[in-house]
Coordinates of C-alpha atoms (C1' of nucleotides) in Angstrom, one line a residue:
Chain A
X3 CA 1.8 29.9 -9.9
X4 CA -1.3 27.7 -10.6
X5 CA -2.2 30.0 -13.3
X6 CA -6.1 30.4 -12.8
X7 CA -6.9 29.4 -16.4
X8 CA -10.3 28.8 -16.3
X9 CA -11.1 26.0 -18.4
X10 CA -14.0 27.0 -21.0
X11 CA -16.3 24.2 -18.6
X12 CA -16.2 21.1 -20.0
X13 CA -18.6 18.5 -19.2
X14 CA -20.9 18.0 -15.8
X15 CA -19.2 17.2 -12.7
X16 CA -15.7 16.6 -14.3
X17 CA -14.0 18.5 -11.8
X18 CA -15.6 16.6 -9.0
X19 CA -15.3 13.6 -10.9
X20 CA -11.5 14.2 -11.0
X21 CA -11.8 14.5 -7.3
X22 CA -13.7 12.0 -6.7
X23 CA -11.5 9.8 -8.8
X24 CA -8.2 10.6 -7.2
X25 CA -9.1 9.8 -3.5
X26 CA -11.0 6.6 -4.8
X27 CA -7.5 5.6 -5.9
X28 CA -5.5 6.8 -2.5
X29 CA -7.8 5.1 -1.0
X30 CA -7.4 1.8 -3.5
X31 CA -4.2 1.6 -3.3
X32 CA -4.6 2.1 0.8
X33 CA -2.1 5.4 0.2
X34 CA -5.4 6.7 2.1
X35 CA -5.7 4.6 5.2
X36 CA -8.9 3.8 7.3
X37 CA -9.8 6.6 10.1
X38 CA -7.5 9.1 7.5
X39 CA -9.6 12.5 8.1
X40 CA -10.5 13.9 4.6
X41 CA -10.5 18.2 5.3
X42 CA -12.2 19.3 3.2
X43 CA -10.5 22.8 2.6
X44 CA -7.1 20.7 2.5
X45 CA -8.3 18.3 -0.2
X46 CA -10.0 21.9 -2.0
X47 CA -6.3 23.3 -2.1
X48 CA -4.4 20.2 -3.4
X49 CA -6.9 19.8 -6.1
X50 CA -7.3 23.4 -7.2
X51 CA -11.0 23.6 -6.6
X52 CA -13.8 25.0 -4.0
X53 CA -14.9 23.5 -1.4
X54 CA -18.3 22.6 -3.1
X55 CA -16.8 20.3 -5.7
X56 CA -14.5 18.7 -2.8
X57 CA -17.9 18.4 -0.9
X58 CA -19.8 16.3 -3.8
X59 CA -16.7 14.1 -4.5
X60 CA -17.1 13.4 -1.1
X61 CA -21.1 12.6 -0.9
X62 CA -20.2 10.2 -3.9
X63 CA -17.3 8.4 -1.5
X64 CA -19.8 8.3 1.3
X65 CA -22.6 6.7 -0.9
X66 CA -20.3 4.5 -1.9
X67 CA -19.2 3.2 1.5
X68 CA -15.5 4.2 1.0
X69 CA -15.8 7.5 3.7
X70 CA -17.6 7.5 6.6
X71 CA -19.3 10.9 7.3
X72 CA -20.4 12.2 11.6
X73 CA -22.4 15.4 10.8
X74 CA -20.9 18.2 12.0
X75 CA -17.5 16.1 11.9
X76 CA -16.5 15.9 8.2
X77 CA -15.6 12.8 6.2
X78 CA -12.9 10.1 7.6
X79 CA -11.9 7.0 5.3
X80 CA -14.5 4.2 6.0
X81 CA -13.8 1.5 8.5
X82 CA -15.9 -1.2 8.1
X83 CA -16.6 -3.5 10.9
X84 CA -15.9 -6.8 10.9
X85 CA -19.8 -8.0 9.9
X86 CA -19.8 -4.9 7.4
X87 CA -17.0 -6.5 5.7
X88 CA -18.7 -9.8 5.6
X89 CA -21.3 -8.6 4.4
X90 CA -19.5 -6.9 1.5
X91 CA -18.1 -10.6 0.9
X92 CA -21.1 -12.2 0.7
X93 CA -22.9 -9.9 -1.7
X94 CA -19.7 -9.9 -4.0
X95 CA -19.4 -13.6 -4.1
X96 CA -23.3 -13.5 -4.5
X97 CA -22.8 -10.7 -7.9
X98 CA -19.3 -12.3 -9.1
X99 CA -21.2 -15.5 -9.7
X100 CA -23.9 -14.0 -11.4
X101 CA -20.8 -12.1 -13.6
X102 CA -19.8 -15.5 -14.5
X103 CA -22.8 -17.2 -15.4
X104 CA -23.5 -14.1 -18.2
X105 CA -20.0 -14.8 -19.0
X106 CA -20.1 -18.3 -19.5
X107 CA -22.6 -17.5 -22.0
X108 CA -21.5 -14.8 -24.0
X109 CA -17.7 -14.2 -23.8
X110 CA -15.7 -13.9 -26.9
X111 CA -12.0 -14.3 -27.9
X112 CA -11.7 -11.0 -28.0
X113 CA -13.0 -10.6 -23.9
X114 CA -10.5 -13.3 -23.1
X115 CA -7.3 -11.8 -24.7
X116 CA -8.5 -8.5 -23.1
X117 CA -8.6 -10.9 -19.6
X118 CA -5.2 -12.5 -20.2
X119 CA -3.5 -9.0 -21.0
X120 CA -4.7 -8.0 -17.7
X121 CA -3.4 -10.5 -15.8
X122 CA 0.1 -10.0 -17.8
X123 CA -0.1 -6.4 -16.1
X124 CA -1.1 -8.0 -12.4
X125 CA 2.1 -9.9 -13.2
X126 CA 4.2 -7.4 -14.0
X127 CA 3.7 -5.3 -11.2
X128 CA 3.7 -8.2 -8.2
X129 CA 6.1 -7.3 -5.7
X130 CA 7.6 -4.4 -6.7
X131 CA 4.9 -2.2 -7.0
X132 CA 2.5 -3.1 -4.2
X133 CA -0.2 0.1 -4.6
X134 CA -0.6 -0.7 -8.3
X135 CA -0.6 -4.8 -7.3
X136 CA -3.2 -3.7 -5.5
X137 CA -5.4 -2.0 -7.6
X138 CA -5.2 -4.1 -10.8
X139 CA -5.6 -7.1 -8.4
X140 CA -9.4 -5.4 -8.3
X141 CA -9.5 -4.2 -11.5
X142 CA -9.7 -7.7 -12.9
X143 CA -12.9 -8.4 -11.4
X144 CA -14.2 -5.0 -12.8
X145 CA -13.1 -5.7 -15.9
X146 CA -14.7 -9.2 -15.7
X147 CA -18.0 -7.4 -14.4
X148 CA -18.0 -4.8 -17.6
X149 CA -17.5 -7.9 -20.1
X150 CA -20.7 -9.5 -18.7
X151 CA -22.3 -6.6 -19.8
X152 CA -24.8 -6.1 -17.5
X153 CA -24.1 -2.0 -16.4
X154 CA -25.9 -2.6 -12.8
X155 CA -23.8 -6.2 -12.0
X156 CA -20.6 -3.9 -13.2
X157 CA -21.5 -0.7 -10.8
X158 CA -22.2 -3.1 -7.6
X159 CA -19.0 -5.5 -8.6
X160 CA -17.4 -2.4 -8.5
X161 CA -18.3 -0.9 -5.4
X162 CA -17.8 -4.1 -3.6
X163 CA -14.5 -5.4 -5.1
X164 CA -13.6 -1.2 -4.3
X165 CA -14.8 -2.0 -0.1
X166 CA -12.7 -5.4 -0.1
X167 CA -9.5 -3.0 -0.4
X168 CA -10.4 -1.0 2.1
X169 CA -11.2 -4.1 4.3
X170 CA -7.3 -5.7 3.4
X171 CA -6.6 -2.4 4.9
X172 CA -7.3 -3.0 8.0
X173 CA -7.7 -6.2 8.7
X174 CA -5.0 -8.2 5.9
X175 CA -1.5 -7.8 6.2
X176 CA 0.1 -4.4 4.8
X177 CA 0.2 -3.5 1.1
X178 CA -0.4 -7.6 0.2
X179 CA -2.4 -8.0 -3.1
X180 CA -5.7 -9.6 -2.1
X181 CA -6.0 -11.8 -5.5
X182 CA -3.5 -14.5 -6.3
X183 CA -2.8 -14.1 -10.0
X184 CA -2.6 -17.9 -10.4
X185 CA -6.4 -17.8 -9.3
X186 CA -7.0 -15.1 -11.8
X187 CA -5.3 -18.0 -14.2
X188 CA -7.9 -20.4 -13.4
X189 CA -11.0 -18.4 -13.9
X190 CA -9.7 -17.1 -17.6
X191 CA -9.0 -20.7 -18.4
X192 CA -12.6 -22.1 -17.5
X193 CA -13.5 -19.2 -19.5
X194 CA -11.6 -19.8 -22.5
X195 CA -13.1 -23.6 -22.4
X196 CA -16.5 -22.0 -22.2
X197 CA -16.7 -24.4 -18.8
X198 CA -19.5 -21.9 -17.0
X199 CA -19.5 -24.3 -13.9
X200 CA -15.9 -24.3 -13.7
X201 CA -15.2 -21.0 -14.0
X202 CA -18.0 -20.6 -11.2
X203 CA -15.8 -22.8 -8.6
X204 CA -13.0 -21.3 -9.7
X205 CA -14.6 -18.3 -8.4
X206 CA -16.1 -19.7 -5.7
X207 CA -13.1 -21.0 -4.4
X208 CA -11.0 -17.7 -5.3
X209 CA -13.0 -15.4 -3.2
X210 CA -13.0 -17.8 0.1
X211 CA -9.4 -17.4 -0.5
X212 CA -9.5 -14.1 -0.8
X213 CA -11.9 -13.7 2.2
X214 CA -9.8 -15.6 4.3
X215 CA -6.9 -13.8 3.4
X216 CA -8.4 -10.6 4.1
X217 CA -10.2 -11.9 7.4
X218 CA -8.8 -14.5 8.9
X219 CA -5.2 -13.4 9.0
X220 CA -2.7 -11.7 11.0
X221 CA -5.1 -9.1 12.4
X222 CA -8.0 -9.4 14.7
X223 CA -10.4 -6.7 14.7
X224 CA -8.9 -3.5 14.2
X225 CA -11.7 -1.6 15.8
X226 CA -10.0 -2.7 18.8
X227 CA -6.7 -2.1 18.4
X228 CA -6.6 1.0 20.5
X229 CA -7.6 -0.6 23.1
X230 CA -5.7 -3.6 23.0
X231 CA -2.6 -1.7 22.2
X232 CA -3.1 0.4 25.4
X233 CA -3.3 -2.7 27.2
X234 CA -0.2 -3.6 26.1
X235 CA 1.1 -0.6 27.7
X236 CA -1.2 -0.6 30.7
X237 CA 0.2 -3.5 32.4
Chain B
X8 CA -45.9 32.4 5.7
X9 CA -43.2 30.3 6.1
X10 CA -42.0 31.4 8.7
X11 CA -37.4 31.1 8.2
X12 CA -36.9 30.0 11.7
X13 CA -33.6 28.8 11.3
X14 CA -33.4 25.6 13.1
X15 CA -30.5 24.7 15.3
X16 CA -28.8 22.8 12.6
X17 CA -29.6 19.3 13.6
X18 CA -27.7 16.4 11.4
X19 CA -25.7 16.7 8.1
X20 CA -27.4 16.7 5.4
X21 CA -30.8 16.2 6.8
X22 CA -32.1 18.8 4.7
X23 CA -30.9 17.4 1.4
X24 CA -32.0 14.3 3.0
X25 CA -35.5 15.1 3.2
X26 CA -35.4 16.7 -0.5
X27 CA -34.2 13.4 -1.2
X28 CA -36.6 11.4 0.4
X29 CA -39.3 13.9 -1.2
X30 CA -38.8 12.9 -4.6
X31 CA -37.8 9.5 -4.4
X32 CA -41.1 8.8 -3.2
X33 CA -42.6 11.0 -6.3
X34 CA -40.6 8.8 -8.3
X35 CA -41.7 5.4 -6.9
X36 CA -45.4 6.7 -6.7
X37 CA -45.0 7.4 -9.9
X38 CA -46.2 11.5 -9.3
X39 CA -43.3 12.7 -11.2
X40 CA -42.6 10.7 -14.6
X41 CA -39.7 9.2 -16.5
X42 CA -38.3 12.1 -18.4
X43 CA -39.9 14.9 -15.9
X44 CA -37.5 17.7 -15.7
X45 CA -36.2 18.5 -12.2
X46 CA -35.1 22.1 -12.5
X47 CA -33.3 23.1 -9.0
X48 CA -34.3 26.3 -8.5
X49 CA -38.2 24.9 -8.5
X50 CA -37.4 22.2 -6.4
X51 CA -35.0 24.5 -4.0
X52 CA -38.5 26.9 -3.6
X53 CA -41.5 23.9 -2.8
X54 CA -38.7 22.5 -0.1
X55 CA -37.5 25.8 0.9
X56 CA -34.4 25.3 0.2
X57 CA -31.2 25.8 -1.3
X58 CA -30.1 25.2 -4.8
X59 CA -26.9 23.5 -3.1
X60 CA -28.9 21.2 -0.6
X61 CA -31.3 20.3 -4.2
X62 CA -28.0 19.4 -5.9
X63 CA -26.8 17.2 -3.3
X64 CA -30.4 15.1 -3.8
X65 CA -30.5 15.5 -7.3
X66 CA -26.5 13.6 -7.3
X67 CA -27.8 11.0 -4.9
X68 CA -30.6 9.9 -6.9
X69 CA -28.4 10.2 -10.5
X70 CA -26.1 7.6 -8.2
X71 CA -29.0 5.5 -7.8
X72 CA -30.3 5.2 -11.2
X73 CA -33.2 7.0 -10.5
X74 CA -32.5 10.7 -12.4
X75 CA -30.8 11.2 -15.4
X76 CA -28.3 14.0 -15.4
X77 CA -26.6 15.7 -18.6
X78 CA -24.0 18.7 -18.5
X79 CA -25.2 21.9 -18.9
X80 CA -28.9 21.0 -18.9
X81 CA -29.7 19.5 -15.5
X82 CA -31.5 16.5 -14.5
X83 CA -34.7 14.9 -15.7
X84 CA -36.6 11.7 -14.0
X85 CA -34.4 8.8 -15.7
X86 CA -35.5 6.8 -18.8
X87 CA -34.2 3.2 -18.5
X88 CA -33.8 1.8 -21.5
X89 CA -35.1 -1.7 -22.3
X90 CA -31.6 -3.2 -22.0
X91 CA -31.1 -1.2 -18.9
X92 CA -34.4 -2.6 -17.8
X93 CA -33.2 -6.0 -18.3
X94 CA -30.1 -5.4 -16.5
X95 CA -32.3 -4.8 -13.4
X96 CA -34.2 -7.1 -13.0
X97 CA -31.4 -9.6 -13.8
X98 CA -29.3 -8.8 -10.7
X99 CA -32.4 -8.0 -8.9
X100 CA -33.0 -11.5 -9.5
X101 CA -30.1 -12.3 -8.1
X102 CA -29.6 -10.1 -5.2
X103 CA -33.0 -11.3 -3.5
X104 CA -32.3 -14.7 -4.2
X105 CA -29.2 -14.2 -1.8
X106 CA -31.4 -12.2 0.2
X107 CA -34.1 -15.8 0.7
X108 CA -31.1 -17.9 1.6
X109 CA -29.9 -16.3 4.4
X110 CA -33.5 -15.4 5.8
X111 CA -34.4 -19.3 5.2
X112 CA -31.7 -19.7 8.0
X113 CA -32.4 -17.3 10.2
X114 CA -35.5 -15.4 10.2
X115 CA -37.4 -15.5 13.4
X116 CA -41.3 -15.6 14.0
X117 CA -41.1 -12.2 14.6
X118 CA -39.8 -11.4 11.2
X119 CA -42.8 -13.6 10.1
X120 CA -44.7 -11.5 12.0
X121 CA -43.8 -7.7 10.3
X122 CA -43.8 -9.1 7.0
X123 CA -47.5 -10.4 7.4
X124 CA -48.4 -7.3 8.9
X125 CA -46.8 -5.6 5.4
X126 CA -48.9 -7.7 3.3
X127 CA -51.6 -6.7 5.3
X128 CA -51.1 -3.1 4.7
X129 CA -50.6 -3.6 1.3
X130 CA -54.1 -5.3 1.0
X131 CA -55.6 -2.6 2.7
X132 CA -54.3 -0.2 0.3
X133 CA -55.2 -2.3 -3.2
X134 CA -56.9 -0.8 -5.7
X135 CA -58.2 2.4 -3.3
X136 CA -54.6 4.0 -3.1
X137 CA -53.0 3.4 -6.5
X138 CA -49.5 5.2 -5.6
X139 CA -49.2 3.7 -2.3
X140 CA -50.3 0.4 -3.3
X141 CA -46.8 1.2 -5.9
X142 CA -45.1 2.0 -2.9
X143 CA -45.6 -0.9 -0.7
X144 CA -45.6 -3.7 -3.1
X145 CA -42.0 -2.4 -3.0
X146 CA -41.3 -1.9 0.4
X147 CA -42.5 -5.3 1.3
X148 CA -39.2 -7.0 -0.8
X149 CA -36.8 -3.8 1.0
X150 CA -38.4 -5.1 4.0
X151 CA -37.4 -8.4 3.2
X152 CA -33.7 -7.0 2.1
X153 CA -33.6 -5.7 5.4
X154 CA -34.3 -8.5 7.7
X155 CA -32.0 -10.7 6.0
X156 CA -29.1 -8.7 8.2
X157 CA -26.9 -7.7 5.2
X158 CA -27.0 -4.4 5.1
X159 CA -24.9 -4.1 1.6
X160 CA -27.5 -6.7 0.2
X161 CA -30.1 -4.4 1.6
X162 CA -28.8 -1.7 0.2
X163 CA -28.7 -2.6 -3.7
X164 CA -31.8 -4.6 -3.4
X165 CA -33.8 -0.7 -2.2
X166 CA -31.6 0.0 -5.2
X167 CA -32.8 -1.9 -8.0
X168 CA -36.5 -2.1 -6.4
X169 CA -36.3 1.4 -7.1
X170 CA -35.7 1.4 -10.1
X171 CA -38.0 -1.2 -11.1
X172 CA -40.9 1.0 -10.0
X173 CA -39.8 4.0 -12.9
X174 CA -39.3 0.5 -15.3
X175 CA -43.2 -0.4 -14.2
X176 CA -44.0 3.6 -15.3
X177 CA -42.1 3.6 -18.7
X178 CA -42.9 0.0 -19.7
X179 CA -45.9 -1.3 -17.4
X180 CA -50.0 -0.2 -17.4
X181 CA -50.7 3.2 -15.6
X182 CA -50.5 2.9 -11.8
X183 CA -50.6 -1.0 -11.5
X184 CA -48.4 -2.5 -8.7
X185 CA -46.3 -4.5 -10.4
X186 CA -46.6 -7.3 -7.1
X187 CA -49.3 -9.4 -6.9
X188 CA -50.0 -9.7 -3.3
X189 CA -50.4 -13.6 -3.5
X190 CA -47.7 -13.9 -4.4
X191 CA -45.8 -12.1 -1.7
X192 CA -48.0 -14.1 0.6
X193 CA -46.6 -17.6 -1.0
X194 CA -42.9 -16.0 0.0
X195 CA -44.1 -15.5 3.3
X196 CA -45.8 -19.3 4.0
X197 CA -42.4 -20.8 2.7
X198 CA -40.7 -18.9 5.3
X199 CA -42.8 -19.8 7.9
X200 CA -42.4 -23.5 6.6
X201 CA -38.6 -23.1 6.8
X202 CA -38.3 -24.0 3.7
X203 CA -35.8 -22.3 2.0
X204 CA -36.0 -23.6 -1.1
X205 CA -39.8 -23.4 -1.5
X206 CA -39.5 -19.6 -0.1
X207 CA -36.6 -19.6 -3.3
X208 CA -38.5 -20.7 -6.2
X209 CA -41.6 -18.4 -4.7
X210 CA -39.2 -15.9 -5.2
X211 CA -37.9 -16.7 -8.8
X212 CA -41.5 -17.1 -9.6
X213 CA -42.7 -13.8 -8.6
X214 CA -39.7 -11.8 -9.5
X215 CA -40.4 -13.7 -13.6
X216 CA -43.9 -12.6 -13.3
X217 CA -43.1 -9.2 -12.0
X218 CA -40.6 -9.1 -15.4
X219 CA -43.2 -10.4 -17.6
X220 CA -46.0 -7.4 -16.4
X221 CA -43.2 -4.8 -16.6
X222 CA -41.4 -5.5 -19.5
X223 CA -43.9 -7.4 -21.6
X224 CA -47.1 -5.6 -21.0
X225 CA -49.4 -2.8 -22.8
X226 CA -46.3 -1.0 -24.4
X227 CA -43.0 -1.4 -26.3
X228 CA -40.0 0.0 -25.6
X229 CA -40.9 4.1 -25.1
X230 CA -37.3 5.4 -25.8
X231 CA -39.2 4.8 -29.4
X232 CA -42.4 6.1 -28.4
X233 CA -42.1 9.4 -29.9
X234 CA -40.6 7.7 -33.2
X235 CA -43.4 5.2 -33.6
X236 CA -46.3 8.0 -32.9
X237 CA -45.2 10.5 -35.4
X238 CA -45.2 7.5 -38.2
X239 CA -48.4 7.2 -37.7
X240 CA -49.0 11.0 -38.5
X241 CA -46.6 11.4 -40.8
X242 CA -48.0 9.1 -43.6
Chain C
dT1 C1' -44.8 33.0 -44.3
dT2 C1' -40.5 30.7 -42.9
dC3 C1' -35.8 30.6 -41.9
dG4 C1' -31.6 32.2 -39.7
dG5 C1' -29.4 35.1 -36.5
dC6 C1' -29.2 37.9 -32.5
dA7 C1' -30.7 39.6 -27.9
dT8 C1' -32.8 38.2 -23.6
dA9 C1' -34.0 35.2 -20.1
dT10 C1' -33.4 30.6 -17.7
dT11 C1' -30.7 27.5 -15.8
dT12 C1' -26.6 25.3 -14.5
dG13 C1' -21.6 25.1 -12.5
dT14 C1' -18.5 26.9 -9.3
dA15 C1' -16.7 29.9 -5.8
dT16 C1' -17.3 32.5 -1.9
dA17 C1' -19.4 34.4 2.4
dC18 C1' -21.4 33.7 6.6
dA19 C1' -23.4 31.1 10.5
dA20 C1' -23.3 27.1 13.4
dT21 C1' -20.8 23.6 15.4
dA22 C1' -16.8 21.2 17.1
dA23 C1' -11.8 21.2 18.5
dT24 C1' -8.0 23.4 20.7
dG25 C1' -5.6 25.6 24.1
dA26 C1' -4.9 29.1 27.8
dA27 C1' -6.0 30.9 32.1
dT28 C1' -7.8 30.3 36.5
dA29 C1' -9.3 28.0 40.8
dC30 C1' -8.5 24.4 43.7
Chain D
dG21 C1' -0.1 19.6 39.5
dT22 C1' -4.9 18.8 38.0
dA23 C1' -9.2 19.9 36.5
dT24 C1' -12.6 23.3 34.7
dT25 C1' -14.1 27.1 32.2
dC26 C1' -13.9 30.2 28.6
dA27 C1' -11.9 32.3 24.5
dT28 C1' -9.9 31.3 20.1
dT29 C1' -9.4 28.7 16.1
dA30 C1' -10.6 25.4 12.7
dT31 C1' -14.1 23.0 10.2
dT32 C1' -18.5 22.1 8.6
dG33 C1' -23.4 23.3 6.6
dT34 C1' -26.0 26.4 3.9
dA35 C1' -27.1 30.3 1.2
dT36 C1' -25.9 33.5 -2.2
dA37 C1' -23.3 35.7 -6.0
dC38 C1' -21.5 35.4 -10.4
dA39 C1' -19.9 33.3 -14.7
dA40 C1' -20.8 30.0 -18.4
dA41 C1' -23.9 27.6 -21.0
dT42 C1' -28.4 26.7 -22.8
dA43 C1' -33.1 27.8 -24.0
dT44 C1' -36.4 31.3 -25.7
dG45 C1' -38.3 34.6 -28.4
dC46 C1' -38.0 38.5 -31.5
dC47 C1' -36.9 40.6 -35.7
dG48 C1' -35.5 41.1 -40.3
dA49 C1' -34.4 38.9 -44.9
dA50 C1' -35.6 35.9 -48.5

DNA sequence: TTCGGCATATTTGTATACAATAATGAATAC
DNA sequence: GTATTCATTATTGTATACAAATATGCCGAA
């Protein structure tokens, strides 16, 4: 089985695109959790392809900040540190305003009904579909970042608003949605009333949430649980 | 010659590392030229080494914006288009603005202290050392990226500082540093002031000059070079 | 000549082979 | 029983082999 068909090579780096894709969204949807190892052999066999495609899929991950890579030791899904992760939220906030002020400028009905579909998907799949939740809950700030149109905001929102999920992982509470849809609400509604400064706070006051939510709540630092779990047992 | 002493395989990917390295200085020194082909088998022999380690350097830098890559036909030293261009130095803008609020907070005398000594260096190598003179206008606002303590922020900014120096090559005069080193020096006084605000509108000052010499200089948009030369023959 | 088509040579994409390193576990000494 | 050493296994890093695609150049036909 797995017929060998070897496809007549399509274009560049689409098999370890497909890769690279497919653990970007385990990991996304935290189906992939932080520490995971990532064999590279093992992820060769599930996706039908050599270890050198795996290998670049991987490279991409890594430059990404979604894998961390010990040479000699393969790739493991990234853990960021507590300061990493603020640091992730303080460039995101810093790039997300930026998104907006473009927006404020040039957004069209058309962006917004695009927006307000999105959000009708976020809706539909709250609470009983948490890995999609999730990811859409993200999506909506790429898809914000794509309508400003500025390609290099859209690749950084991307990579940051990609390292938040990763940093709910470990340190939010299991499989919760980091974005409140209502707050996604807000930030199209500014938007529709071309209100650029609203739609900033909006924003603003979105991603504090969101940071708190993700830092500030049941967890301390996770780097640390080993060792504070073993004292639990040490006693 | 060349002795293949097989060293004792020190850390991963230090050998596409340093093929990396090599070229992304060619880039920013502007020795090999927007549109440049990179073919790996070239590149694998002057390193001495394998097409695979090549690849792995020639993906990083596609990542980074700074080689164009297209199926089937390899990569080439990237062309930004004049939108593209904009792009760049738009969140560039942005990104180093972030960068000046938190050093206005925190940065030491010692700080003040490397980044004078950069300036100095960079003075030292005006107008004698054309593609290091490139090199270090750059470094000096990396440098700056990477005392701020974001490391994310550090990141994009090396990023998009990058890429400004293959924006200088298409768009800007042969071999001018697209940083006056005045006005570096203005940035620097502010932060020795304390005074964020002043070390802020430095910035914004600089970075709209630094636009206005790339963008708006000698040449129009190159992507149309070839176009606009052969009217004039063809008449 | 000049154009189109075919053969050859380059170059890329992927898989595989092999060496080096790390991880695992068994056997031995104490 | 515990710890240490060594052999075995698993996994990574790199080079190479081969297939697919593209580029190059030659030849003949108009």
């Amino acid at each position: 089985m797995n017929a060998p068909v070897r496809k007549p090579r399509s274009a560049t780096g689409t098999r370890s695109d497909s890769v690279y894709a497919g653990l970007r969204r385990a990991i996304i949807e935290q189906a992939l959790m932080p520490g995971d190892k990532l064999t590279e052999d093992l992820i060769g066999d599930r996706f039908g392809v050599s270890r050198t495609i795996v290998r670049t899929a991987l490279a991409r991950l890594h430059a990404e900040g979604l894998v961390d890579m010990q040479p000699n030791k393969g790739a493991t899904i990234a853990q960021p540190s507590l300061s990493e992760a603020q640091d992730v939220f303080e460039a995101r906030m810093c790039l997300e305003r930026q998104v907006l002020v473009r927006l404020a400028k040039k957004v069209t009905d058309q962006d917004i009904e695009r927006l307000q579909q999105h959000v009708a998907l976020e809706a539909k799949a709250n609470a009983h579909d948490g890995p999609a939740s999730i990811r859409l809950a993200g999506e909506f700030h790429i898809l914000l970042a794509s309508l400003s149109g500025n390609g290099v905001l859209a690749r950084y929102v991307d990579e940051v608003v990609s390292r938040c999920s990763l940093i709910l992982a470990l340190y939010g509470r299991p499989h919760s949605s980091d974005c409140s849809i209502s707050e996604h609400q807000q930030i199209i509604d500014a938007l529709r009333a071309r209100d650029g400064q609203a739609a900033i706070d909006a924003m603003d006051h979105h991603l504090e949430a969101v940071t708190d939510r993700a830092l500030l709540s049941s967890h301390s630092d996770r780097t640390r649980d080993i060792r504070s779990i073993l004292d639990r047992y040490a006693s």
